[in-house]
XYZ file of C-alpha atoms in Angstrom:
681
model
C -0.037 0.042 0.053
C 2.684 2.390 0.840
C 5.091 1.662 -1.869
C 5.767 3.489 -4.976
C 2.898 4.269 -7.322
C 2.752 5.612 -10.844
C 2.394 9.376 -11.012
C 0.871 11.757 -13.279
C 3.202 14.658 -13.818
C 1.327 17.789 -14.961
C 3.187 20.284 -12.883
C 4.012 23.403 -14.777
C 5.473 25.737 -12.429
C 7.527 28.580 -13.761
C 10.459 29.800 -11.640
C 13.150 32.330 -12.533
C 17.555 33.935 -12.075
C 20.081 33.731 -14.878
C 23.490 32.375 -14.294
C 24.393 34.021 -17.621
C 27.871 34.317 -16.778
C 28.535 30.556 -16.867
C 27.229 30.226 -20.609
C 29.450 33.228 -21.437
C 32.448 31.784 -19.776
C 31.860 28.500 -21.434
C 31.625 30.164 -24.924
C 34.880 32.329 -24.254
C 36.999 29.232 -23.354
C 36.414 27.408 -26.774
C 34.163 27.138 -29.801
C 33.686 23.566 -31.005
C 31.269 22.795 -33.779
C 28.824 19.786 -33.400
C 30.906 17.821 -35.967
C 34.035 18.296 -34.009
C 32.422 17.410 -30.884
C 31.078 14.078 -32.379
C 34.599 13.404 -33.906
C 36.067 13.718 -30.515
C 33.715 11.124 -29.201
C 35.941 8.408 -30.711
C 38.150 8.681 -27.540
C 41.007 10.078 -25.787
C 43.457 9.252 -23.212
C 44.867 11.466 -20.310
C 48.161 10.916 -18.432
C 48.082 12.921 -15.115
C 51.018 12.843 -12.887
C 52.277 14.837 -9.902
C 55.825 15.597 -10.607
C 56.709 17.306 -7.426
C 54.777 17.837 -4.214
C 55.592 20.000 -0.984
C 53.590 21.258 2.068
C 50.826 22.929 0.519
C 51.800 22.805 -3.091
C 52.673 20.592 -6.156
C 53.674 20.508 -9.672
C 51.506 18.287 -12.231
C 51.987 17.397 -15.839
C 49.107 16.482 -17.991
C 49.311 14.892 -21.486
C 46.072 14.514 -23.643
C 45.943 12.096 -26.721
C 43.234 12.491 -29.133
C 42.157 9.079 -30.616
C 39.375 10.644 -32.804
C 39.222 12.996 -35.682
C 41.443 16.067 -35.607
C 40.024 18.838 -33.595
C 40.860 22.602 -33.739
C 40.296 23.921 -30.353
C 40.066 21.843 -27.190
C 38.884 21.967 -23.633
C 39.885 19.540 -21.039
C 37.696 19.415 -17.813
C 38.089 17.656 -14.336
C 36.946 18.006 -10.937
C 39.198 18.397 -7.923
C 38.231 15.618 -5.364
C 40.175 17.206 -2.522
C 39.529 20.771 -2.986
C 42.916 21.618 -4.787
C 43.510 24.757 -6.685
C 45.650 25.645 -9.925
C 47.958 28.656 -9.435
C 50.053 28.855 -12.489
C 49.667 26.899 -15.689
C 51.669 26.765 -18.997
C 50.644 25.706 -22.382
C 46.955 26.118 -21.371
C 44.612 28.594 -20.118
C 43.084 27.366 -16.828
C 39.823 28.533 -15.040
C 38.216 27.213 -11.908
C 34.827 27.349 -10.192
C 33.803 25.380 -7.195
C 36.283 22.540 -7.710
C 35.593 22.444 -11.381
C 38.582 22.980 -13.657
C 38.747 23.718 -17.341
C 42.031 23.893 -19.208
C 41.647 25.259 -22.710
C 44.224 25.505 -25.729
C 46.646 28.357 -25.721
C 45.893 29.115 -29.454
C 49.202 27.933 -30.669
C 48.404 24.275 -29.656
C 44.659 24.452 -30.359
C 44.882 21.611 -33.089
C 45.382 18.007 -31.923
C 45.375 15.432 -35.047
C 44.377 11.860 -34.740
C 46.542 10.010 -32.260
C 48.541 13.057 -31.496
C 49.229 14.375 -27.864
C 49.282 18.005 -26.425
C 50.853 18.634 -23.134
C 50.608 21.196 -20.391
C 51.425 21.697 -16.807
C 50.778 23.651 -13.739
C 51.468 24.541 -10.145
C 48.691 23.775 -7.654
C 47.975 24.050 -3.995
C 46.370 21.475 -1.647
C 45.581 21.441 2.100
C 44.406 18.113 3.481
C 44.925 15.812 0.581
C 46.099 15.885 -3.037
C 44.067 13.064 -4.589
C 44.252 12.722 -8.356
C 41.002 13.633 -10.401
C 38.584 10.684 -10.995
C 37.962 11.445 -14.586
C 38.838 13.932 -17.508
C 36.830 14.931 -20.475
C 37.987 16.331 -23.836
C 35.390 18.682 -25.372
C 32.619 17.029 -23.408
C 33.714 13.333 -24.002
C 35.197 11.270 -21.171
C 38.846 10.230 -21.590
C 40.496 6.978 -20.577
C 42.659 8.145 -17.487
C 46.032 6.686 -16.703
C 45.334 4.012 -19.115
C 42.614 2.660 -17.164
C 38.816 3.025 -18.056
C 36.711 4.157 -15.374
C 35.072 1.183 -13.454
C 31.241 1.221 -13.470
C 31.326 2.144 -9.649
C 33.765 5.121 -10.377
C 31.662 6.177 -13.286
C 28.455 5.983 -11.311
C 29.953 8.038 -8.651
C 31.091 10.764 -11.080
C 27.591 11.112 -12.100
C 26.448 12.246 -8.623
C 24.385 14.449 -8.408
C 22.045 14.103 -11.223
C 18.802 15.893 -12.565
C 15.848 14.821 -14.620
C 14.744 16.861 -17.599
C 11.320 15.586 -16.893
C 7.935 16.272 -18.831
C 9.911 17.309 -22.119
C 11.206 14.671 -24.334
C 8.964 12.181 -22.526
C 5.982 13.924 -23.891
C 3.159 11.742 -25.163
C 1.846 14.360 -27.576
C 2.270 14.675 -31.304
C 5.768 13.743 -32.824
C 8.407 16.404 -31.875
C 6.202 18.249 -29.379
C 8.461 18.341 -26.403
C 6.311 21.202 -25.102
C 3.040 19.188 -24.653
C 3.466 18.954 -20.924
C 3.714 22.824 -20.674
C 7.598 23.215 -20.444
C 9.521 25.013 -23.175
C 11.835 23.474 -25.579
C 15.309 22.488 -24.323
C 18.067 25.059 -24.860
C 21.821 25.174 -24.468
C 21.225 27.932 -21.900
C 19.222 25.504 -19.761
C 21.931 22.950 -19.757
C 24.586 25.604 -18.859
C 22.473 26.757 -15.875
C 21.675 23.139 -14.875
C 25.394 22.468 -14.668
C 25.911 25.728 -12.833
C 23.747 24.583 -10.025
C 26.320 21.654 -9.423
C 24.636 18.757 -11.214
C 27.195 16.267 -12.908
C 24.547 14.203 -14.833
C 21.287 14.734 -16.715
C 18.731 11.902 -17.264
C 16.677 12.612 -20.328
C 13.437 10.534 -20.144
C 12.279 10.031 -23.825
C 8.930 8.554 -24.730
C 9.181 7.039 -28.349
C 5.557 5.869 -28.815
C 4.226 8.633 -31.067
C 7.549 8.787 -32.874
C 7.700 5.207 -34.358
C 6.035 3.980 -37.395
C 4.030 0.738 -37.818
C 5.445 -2.794 -37.259
C 7.314 -4.812 -38.228
C 10.090 -2.027 -38.700
C 8.741 0.544 -36.081
C 10.880 3.007 -37.690
C 11.700 6.076 -35.348
C 10.945 9.533 -36.846
C 14.300 10.759 -38.102
C 13.575 14.330 -36.961
C 12.889 13.360 -33.550
C 15.851 11.075 -33.132
C 18.010 13.921 -34.632
C 16.540 16.250 -31.782
C 17.270 13.690 -29.082
C 20.897 13.305 -30.358
C 21.252 17.116 -30.479
C 20.324 17.433 -26.672
C 22.648 14.594 -25.930
C 25.569 16.456 -27.592
C 24.703 19.717 -25.954
C 24.989 18.031 -22.607
C 27.983 15.977 -23.364
C 29.852 19.303 -24.666
C 29.050 20.621 -21.229
C 30.925 17.684 -19.545
C 27.559 16.385 -18.267
C 27.024 12.582 -17.933
C 23.787 11.748 -19.837
C 21.293 8.884 -19.427
C 18.418 8.252 -22.094
C 15.740 5.612 -21.954
C 12.302 4.494 -22.956
C 10.072 6.437 -20.620
C 6.228 6.561 -20.791
C 6.334 3.643 -23.285
C 6.159 1.658 -20.091
C 2.420 2.422 -19.641
C 1.465 3.123 -23.262
C 2.519 -0.252 -24.938
C 5.195 -2.159 -23.047
C 2.971 -3.021 -20.241
C 0.725 -5.012 -22.630
C 3.547 -7.734 -22.970
C 1.466 -10.432 -20.896
C -1.068 -10.516 -23.541
C 0.822 -9.218 -26.582
C 4.141 -10.725 -25.809
C 5.728 -10.989 -29.260
C 4.308 -7.511 -30.544
C 5.775 -5.868 -27.582
C 9.062 -7.591 -27.714
C 9.454 -6.918 -31.317
C 8.728 -3.186 -30.938
C 11.025 -2.931 -27.882
C 13.922 -4.675 -29.804
C 13.399 -2.558 -32.919
C 13.536 0.594 -30.942
C 16.616 -0.380 -29.154
C 18.217 -1.632 -32.293
C 17.784 1.705 -33.889
C 18.953 3.731 -30.757
C 22.059 1.438 -30.335
C 23.078 2.006 -33.992
C 22.258 5.973 -33.572
C 24.368 6.454 -30.514
C 27.291 3.775 -31.175
C 29.858 6.451 -31.693
C 28.854 8.580 -28.715
C 31.506 8.496 -26.026
C 31.230 6.558 -22.404
C 29.647 9.606 -20.704
C 26.230 8.609 -22.349
C 24.545 5.746 -20.668
C 21.433 3.711 -21.793
C 18.544 2.856 -19.336
C 16.435 -0.152 -20.744
C 12.954 1.327 -19.732
C 11.422 3.391 -17.045
C 9.328 1.974 -14.200
C 8.574 -1.390 -15.605
C 4.942 -2.458 -15.040
C 2.479 -4.799 -16.671
C -1.299 -5.187 -17.116
C -3.124 -8.423 -17.468
C -0.507 -10.664 -15.934
C -0.983 -13.767 -14.083
C 0.960 -12.087 -11.020
C 4.309 -10.868 -9.775
C 6.242 -13.974 -10.798
C 5.432 -13.477 -14.434
C 5.972 -9.705 -14.194
C 9.421 -10.205 -12.716
C 10.178 -12.698 -15.332
C 8.981 -10.413 -18.232
C 11.005 -7.310 -16.925
C 14.009 -9.603 -16.819
C 13.326 -10.613 -20.487
C 13.180 -6.959 -21.649
C 16.415 -6.368 -19.672
C 18.035 -9.193 -21.322
C 17.115 -8.397 -24.702
C 18.115 -4.732 -24.173
C 21.571 -5.910 -23.041
C 22.190 -8.285 -25.842
C 20.992 -5.652 -28.521
C 23.311 -2.910 -27.200
C 26.275 -5.155 -26.793
C 26.071 -6.838 -30.237
C 25.781 -3.370 -31.926
C 29.519 -3.009 -31.221
C 31.612 0.298 -31.287
C 31.339 2.154 -27.897
C 28.246 0.188 -27.170
C 30.471 -2.808 -26.488
C 31.459 -1.347 -23.118
C 28.857 1.463 -22.691
C 27.379 1.467 -19.201
C 23.835 0.095 -19.030
C 21.316 0.840 -16.495
C 18.745 -1.855 -15.653
C 15.730 -1.287 -13.438
C 13.880 -3.514 -11.015
C 10.156 -4.264 -11.540
C 8.390 -0.924 -10.848
C 11.816 0.553 -10.157
C 11.143 -0.667 -6.553
C 13.555 -1.180 -3.920
C 11.553 -3.748 -2.064
C 13.550 -6.843 -1.674
C 11.185 -9.180 -3.787
C 12.111 -6.940 -6.624
C 15.730 -6.351 -5.955
C 16.802 -10.101 -5.601
C 15.899 -10.951 -9.130
C 17.721 -7.962 -10.697
C 20.714 -8.963 -8.680
C 20.772 -12.481 -9.807
C 20.393 -11.417 -13.544
C 23.233 -8.802 -13.344
C 25.613 -11.271 -11.765
C 24.565 -13.798 -14.471
C 25.492 -11.455 -17.220
C 29.025 -11.374 -15.852
C 29.266 -7.864 -17.466
C 31.307 -5.421 -15.226
C 29.666 -2.326 -17.075
C 26.070 -2.529 -15.585
C 24.244 -0.300 -13.121
C 21.055 -1.181 -11.202
C 18.250 1.596 -10.812
C 15.489 2.169 -8.411
C 13.352 5.111 -7.663
C 12.377 6.669 -4.217
C 9.486 8.886 -3.406
C 9.438 8.343 0.366
C 7.024 6.735 2.662
C 3.716 7.147 0.894
C 1.684 8.690 3.704
C 4.275 11.369 4.351
C 5.062 11.754 0.569
C 1.413 12.744 -0.250
C 0.309 13.916 3.128
C -2.327 11.406 3.943
C -3.226 9.165 6.895
C -1.883 11.697 9.202
C 1.670 11.681 7.793
C 2.380 15.376 8.283
C 5.652 14.856 9.988
C 9.106 13.536 8.945
C 8.897 11.121 12.009
C 10.740 7.820 12.965
C 8.617 5.841 10.473
C 9.417 8.018 7.539
C 13.060 8.090 8.533
C 13.206 4.329 8.904
C 11.677 3.893 5.411
C 14.613 6.040 3.889
C 17.154 4.089 6.050
C 15.645 0.624 5.151
C 15.747 1.559 1.363
C 19.344 2.488 1.228
C 20.321 -0.465 3.355
C 18.589 -2.754 0.962
C 20.053 -1.425 -2.228
C 23.520 -0.994 -0.651
C 23.437 -4.627 0.671
C 22.052 -6.258 -2.378
C 23.933 -4.284 -4.964
C 26.749 -1.800 -3.901
C 28.299 -4.357 -1.469
C 28.388 -6.911 -4.247
C 30.243 -4.365 -6.580
C 26.944 -3.343 -8.497
C 26.543 0.394 -8.632
C 23.081 1.941 -7.920
C 21.410 5.062 -9.430
C 18.228 6.270 -7.801
C 17.027 7.504 -11.197
C 14.170 9.513 -9.711
C 13.635 10.794 -6.119
C 11.338 13.512 -4.438
C 7.975 13.591 -2.931
C 4.924 12.411 -4.835
C 2.909 15.517 -3.546
C 5.303 17.787 -5.408
C 3.364 16.655 -8.658
C 0.707 19.042 -7.626
C 2.813 21.567 -5.600
C 5.636 21.607 -3.093
C 3.409 23.035 -0.459
C 1.604 19.746 0.031
C 4.200 18.922 2.797
C 5.186 21.513 5.329
C 8.374 23.433 4.601
C 10.395 22.124 7.623
C 9.205 18.674 7.417
C 10.390 18.233 3.681
C 13.700 19.901 4.510
C 14.390 17.287 7.107
C 13.452 14.646 4.571
C 15.821 15.866 1.886
C 18.568 16.427 4.521
C 18.361 12.863 5.707
C 17.955 11.461 2.226
C 21.175 13.155 0.884
C 23.023 11.673 3.964
C 22.001 8.303 3.405
C 22.914 8.484 -0.301
C 26.463 9.601 0.549
C 26.730 7.015 3.278
C 25.716 4.219 0.978
C 27.515 5.406 -2.186
C 24.399 5.651 -4.294
C 24.051 8.245 -7.079
C 20.792 10.251 -7.015
C 18.863 12.033 -9.929
C 16.278 14.680 -8.811
C 12.915 14.394 -10.571
C 12.050 17.688 -11.946
C 9.021 17.930 -14.291
C 9.382 21.858 -14.178
C 8.059 22.468 -10.612
C 11.581 22.976 -9.252
C 14.057 24.675 -11.678
C 12.406 27.085 -14.139
C 13.587 26.246 -17.503
C 13.740 29.845 -19.066
C 14.546 32.121 -16.037
C 16.794 29.604 -14.439
C 15.691 30.237 -10.665
C 14.473 27.710 -8.153
C 10.962 27.834 -7.233
C 11.980 27.037 -3.618
C 15.590 28.134 -3.188
C 15.567 27.097 0.537
C 14.691 23.474 -0.613
C 17.480 23.316 -3.258
C 19.881 24.917 -0.748
C 19.152 22.049 1.651
C 19.459 19.477 -1.247
C 22.728 20.813 -2.570
C 24.290 20.869 1.093
C 23.208 17.289 1.499
C 25.503 16.276 -1.460
C 28.511 16.902 0.806
C 27.645 17.314 4.315
C 25.066 17.206 7.021
C 23.000 20.082 8.308
C 21.485 20.737 11.836
C 17.592 20.673 11.766
C 14.970 20.820 14.561
C 11.680 19.079 15.625
C 9.677 22.095 13.984
C 10.507 25.200 12.195
C 7.259 26.867 13.604
C 6.945 28.675 16.991
C 3.219 29.393 17.806
C 2.225 32.000 20.439
C -1.644 32.430 20.821
C -2.617 36.045 20.770
C -5.294 35.447 23.343
C -2.818 34.209 25.868
C 0.392 35.755 27.490
C 3.672 34.635 25.674
C 5.731 31.770 27.523
C 9.081 30.339 26.771
C 9.107 27.676 24.086
C 11.526 24.549 24.042
C 12.357 22.903 20.878
C 14.284 19.772 20.220
C 17.227 20.228 17.745
C 18.439 17.316 15.536
C 22.128 18.106 15.470
C 22.950 15.298 12.854
C 26.552 15.327 13.772
C 27.008 18.985 13.829
C 27.282 21.477 16.712
C 24.868 24.441 17.481
C 26.833 27.802 17.198
C 24.521 30.880 17.164
C 20.828 32.098 16.966
C 20.237 35.172 14.614
C 17.356 37.610 14.083
C 18.202 38.827 10.634
C 21.696 39.977 10.983
C 21.336 40.469 14.747
C 23.013 37.786 16.857
C 20.698 36.902 19.859
C 22.210 36.645 23.334
C 22.761 33.220 24.960
C 21.233 33.297 28.543
C 19.003 36.265 27.795
C 17.147 35.443 24.532
C 17.704 31.681 24.455
C 19.271 28.775 26.478
C 20.590 25.471 25.177
C 20.935 22.383 27.190
C 21.974 19.376 25.065
C 19.850 19.379 22.203
C 17.071 21.417 23.827
C 16.769 25.026 22.626
C 14.645 27.275 24.710
C 13.347 30.713 23.384
C 12.757 32.980 26.426
C 9.393 34.524 27.023
C 11.111 38.060 27.048
C 12.790 37.439 23.566
C 9.561 36.100 22.055
C 7.569 39.014 23.414
C 10.107 41.639 21.735
C 10.290 39.639 18.574
C 6.380 39.363 18.179
C 6.095 43.258 18.295
C 2.373 44.258 17.889
C 1.448 40.553 17.707
C -0.336 40.670 14.159
C -1.532 37.433 13.000
C 0.984 35.418 11.081
C 4.728 35.474 11.022
C 6.181 38.118 13.301
C 9.791 37.334 13.037
C 12.246 34.684 11.493
C 14.964 33.355 13.563
C 18.115 31.431 12.099
C 19.855 28.823 13.915
C 23.455 28.158 12.719
C 25.480 25.055 13.088
C 28.973 24.132 12.667
C 28.265 22.881 9.219
C 25.521 22.735 6.456
C 22.686 25.088 5.968
C 20.943 27.145 8.694
C 17.682 26.337 10.069
C 14.747 28.726 10.219
C 12.312 29.311 12.966
C 9.324 31.186 12.102
C 7.554 33.058 15.164
C 3.909 33.018 14.543
C 1.153 34.780 16.319
C -2.185 32.945 15.913
C -5.634 32.250 17.407
C -8.011 29.323 16.911
C -9.166 29.583 13.268
C -12.956 30.394 12.692
C -15.060 28.544 10.184
C -18.370 29.597 8.801
C -21.560 27.793 7.437
C -21.601 27.653 3.733
C -23.553 25.948 0.822
C -22.308 24.919 -2.668
C -21.918 21.913 -4.990
C -19.793 18.803 -5.233
C -17.835 20.570 -7.907
C -17.571 23.902 -6.057
C -17.635 23.991 -2.152
C -15.561 26.181 0.046
C -15.611 26.827 3.777
C -15.010 30.488 4.599
C -12.263 30.459 7.046
C -10.553 33.041 9.255
C -7.171 31.446 9.650
C -6.021 33.985 12.081
C -2.331 33.092 11.557
C -2.656 29.401 11.776
C -1.830 26.852 9.097
C -3.799 23.554 8.127
C -1.902 20.413 8.566
C -4.516 17.895 7.936
C -8.279 16.907 7.803
C -10.230 13.961 9.162
C -13.502 12.777 7.925
C -15.904 10.593 9.755
C -19.651 9.585 9.394
C -21.874 9.943 12.443
C -21.450 6.201 13.336
C -17.563 6.602 13.423
C -16.624 5.139 10.002
C -14.190 6.672 7.826
C -15.773 8.931 5.082
C -14.411 10.083 1.697
C -11.574 8.756 -0.361
C -9.063 6.372 1.185
C -11.683 4.986 3.653
C -8.990 2.907 5.431
C -8.075 6.071 7.335
C -9.846 9.098 8.754
C -7.057 11.413 7.650
C -7.626 12.655 4.016
C -5.034 13.369 1.471
C -3.970 17.161 1.432
C -4.787 19.015 -1.675
C -6.721 16.144 -3.314
C -9.640 16.008 -0.772
C -9.177 19.347 0.815
C -6.921 22.569 0.283
C -6.475 25.810 2.338
C -6.392 29.152 0.481
C -4.700 31.516 3.102
C -5.068 34.627 0.522
C -8.899 34.260 0.085
C -9.589 32.838 3.399
C -11.442 29.565 2.544
C -10.954 25.765 2.801
C -11.912 23.868 -0.366
C -13.433 20.497 -0.314
C -12.885 18.817 -3.772
C -15.050 16.978 -6.004
C -12.645 13.882 -5.478
C -13.544 14.127 -1.891
C -17.297 14.215 -2.431
C -17.163 11.516 -5.108
C -16.433 9.128 -2.237
C -18.930 10.579 0.325
C -22.343 8.928 0.841
C -25.611 10.877 0.136
C -27.633 12.291 2.964
C -25.141 11.127 5.536
C -23.572 13.927 7.833
C -19.698 13.898 7.706
C -17.839 15.317 10.618
C -14.681 17.030 9.597
C -11.896 17.784 12.036
C -9.343 20.188 10.888
C -5.988 19.969 12.287
C -3.702 22.833 12.387
C -0.021 23.196 12.959
C -0.573 25.213 16.161
C -2.217 22.147 17.711
C -5.675 23.534 17.450
C -8.590 21.436 16.266
C -11.688 22.761 14.762
C -14.861 20.649 14.019
C -17.139 21.192 10.959
C -20.090 19.177 9.371
C -20.969 18.750 5.861
C -23.892 16.736 4.290
C -24.090 15.766 0.370
C -27.439 15.514 -1.154
C -27.088 14.746 -4.871
C -24.800 17.480 -6.132
C -25.792 19.915 -3.347
C -23.547 20.362 -0.253
C -24.384 22.133 3.063
C -21.658 22.884 5.681
C -22.288 24.050 9.211
C -20.290 24.653 12.337
C -22.793 22.881 14.532
């Protein structure tokens, strides 16, 4: 019940800030035509050596050999694994940004003919360690480093962190219509800005259903295939790892395999035969994923579905490997059934991958959290021990089953299912704690993660994050832990005197340093006290910070820790919300609500006999934003048509609204046909 489920992805949020400098810098370093970029994909070798090292400094020599067609203009990129820096370079122009290094030609050595070598060197600095770079790329193509191809585990680690360019090439509209989900066409500027956010890889979900001709050939539309190749080239030229797949095909035709076995298999094989041929010469930074979220309809049960998924994975593996060229060793990504991390689905994929005896395979699962919390249903409002355990158990299973056996893992999609509607489905502090802990587990268990973004997170044209605080937490979790707290809300009832408030901190291996109000540092002992992990805000400080005590947020405090991002506390004045009588229809019903500074957490619905009312009748707590939704601006609480669709006629329903302050308010609704009456008594 609480596992993963297939999602609709209609979110079309638009968000906005331009990191234009990154695109300009990239353009100023080197200009490479598409043909030159493709030519370089035949391969390259880098010999990196430290020729001298002393306390805080070192000399390094780099030799780059081009095994492809001649290039006129080159750019070698790498990342420092230990925070080193280049100070002085010769025979190359070197720029650095956040551990990312780019060495460009010095004009006089711009041309590298086939099988020829260019050399440069530099003086660098180091502090704690001087670890050699994991990988290099020449004009966006990964090179063999030190005479050794990156292992699948090293390659997968280098892909961390990843980002999904969702609801675009995976459109299910007319051929070539990558805007049918409401997102704009992909641009090079978008990829520049995605990289600028710190992502190392991009998953390009692609739906082919409407882009193939009839059987038996199932020929892919040439224009659409070229468009996909264009986007892949753009990403590779920016030194991003790329993963492409068969995406919504999974629920459009592939899932019919139990009853249309041969037709589905033939179409699947035909598409992958064409894709393998089209991308044969692309370099190793491109990976193939067999198909997205494997699922079937009309099967005889779970064993048959597991077997069919294994059959498609095996056919995909055979087709790609037999296509030769770079596909002979290209990393291939194989999913579990439903891309679930449940042991019953993990074990068959472990067995299959080990049976292939192929070192260049990656396992993939998806993770959207513990379902009640992920969508805010069944009272799952908090990131509590149950939610945390679900995260921990998931990473423990994939690590023990795959990683510990030498099989790398990519969580090809992660997030919260409620985000498909909007990110406000889950309260801000609770979702921040989820992503902080998720990132920590991913690092601890050596699992690469790819954020699902269908446009609701990063704006595709203005390049801003819809929720900058959320992304700051996600980005920080890639490298370190952050301190959090039991809550980010400090409520003070306006009708009562202000008293001291104690909040439990989640130190997460950090140490508390200071508490601020804006740029003003609060005084320990006077404004707050700290005993262990118990932070107490004094009554005098809360009184001062609350000012005239208007309803809503009066002040925002920031707790700082020894590492990671700060944690915010919102000081809120409230009184018990007041609801009013209302009438309406099942398609349009809203309760006038004076929220008076409070915020709605969840809603219960029961009939007079005590049984549960509305959708999900196994719980009295209804799903946030699907059964009910607050509108703080307009002062109303909406009950949806979906809610009333599962309510019995002429039977009174008692609603209990739970607010984040801890207040509860009772309300009554009765549906009669399409008419609805709501009363406070």
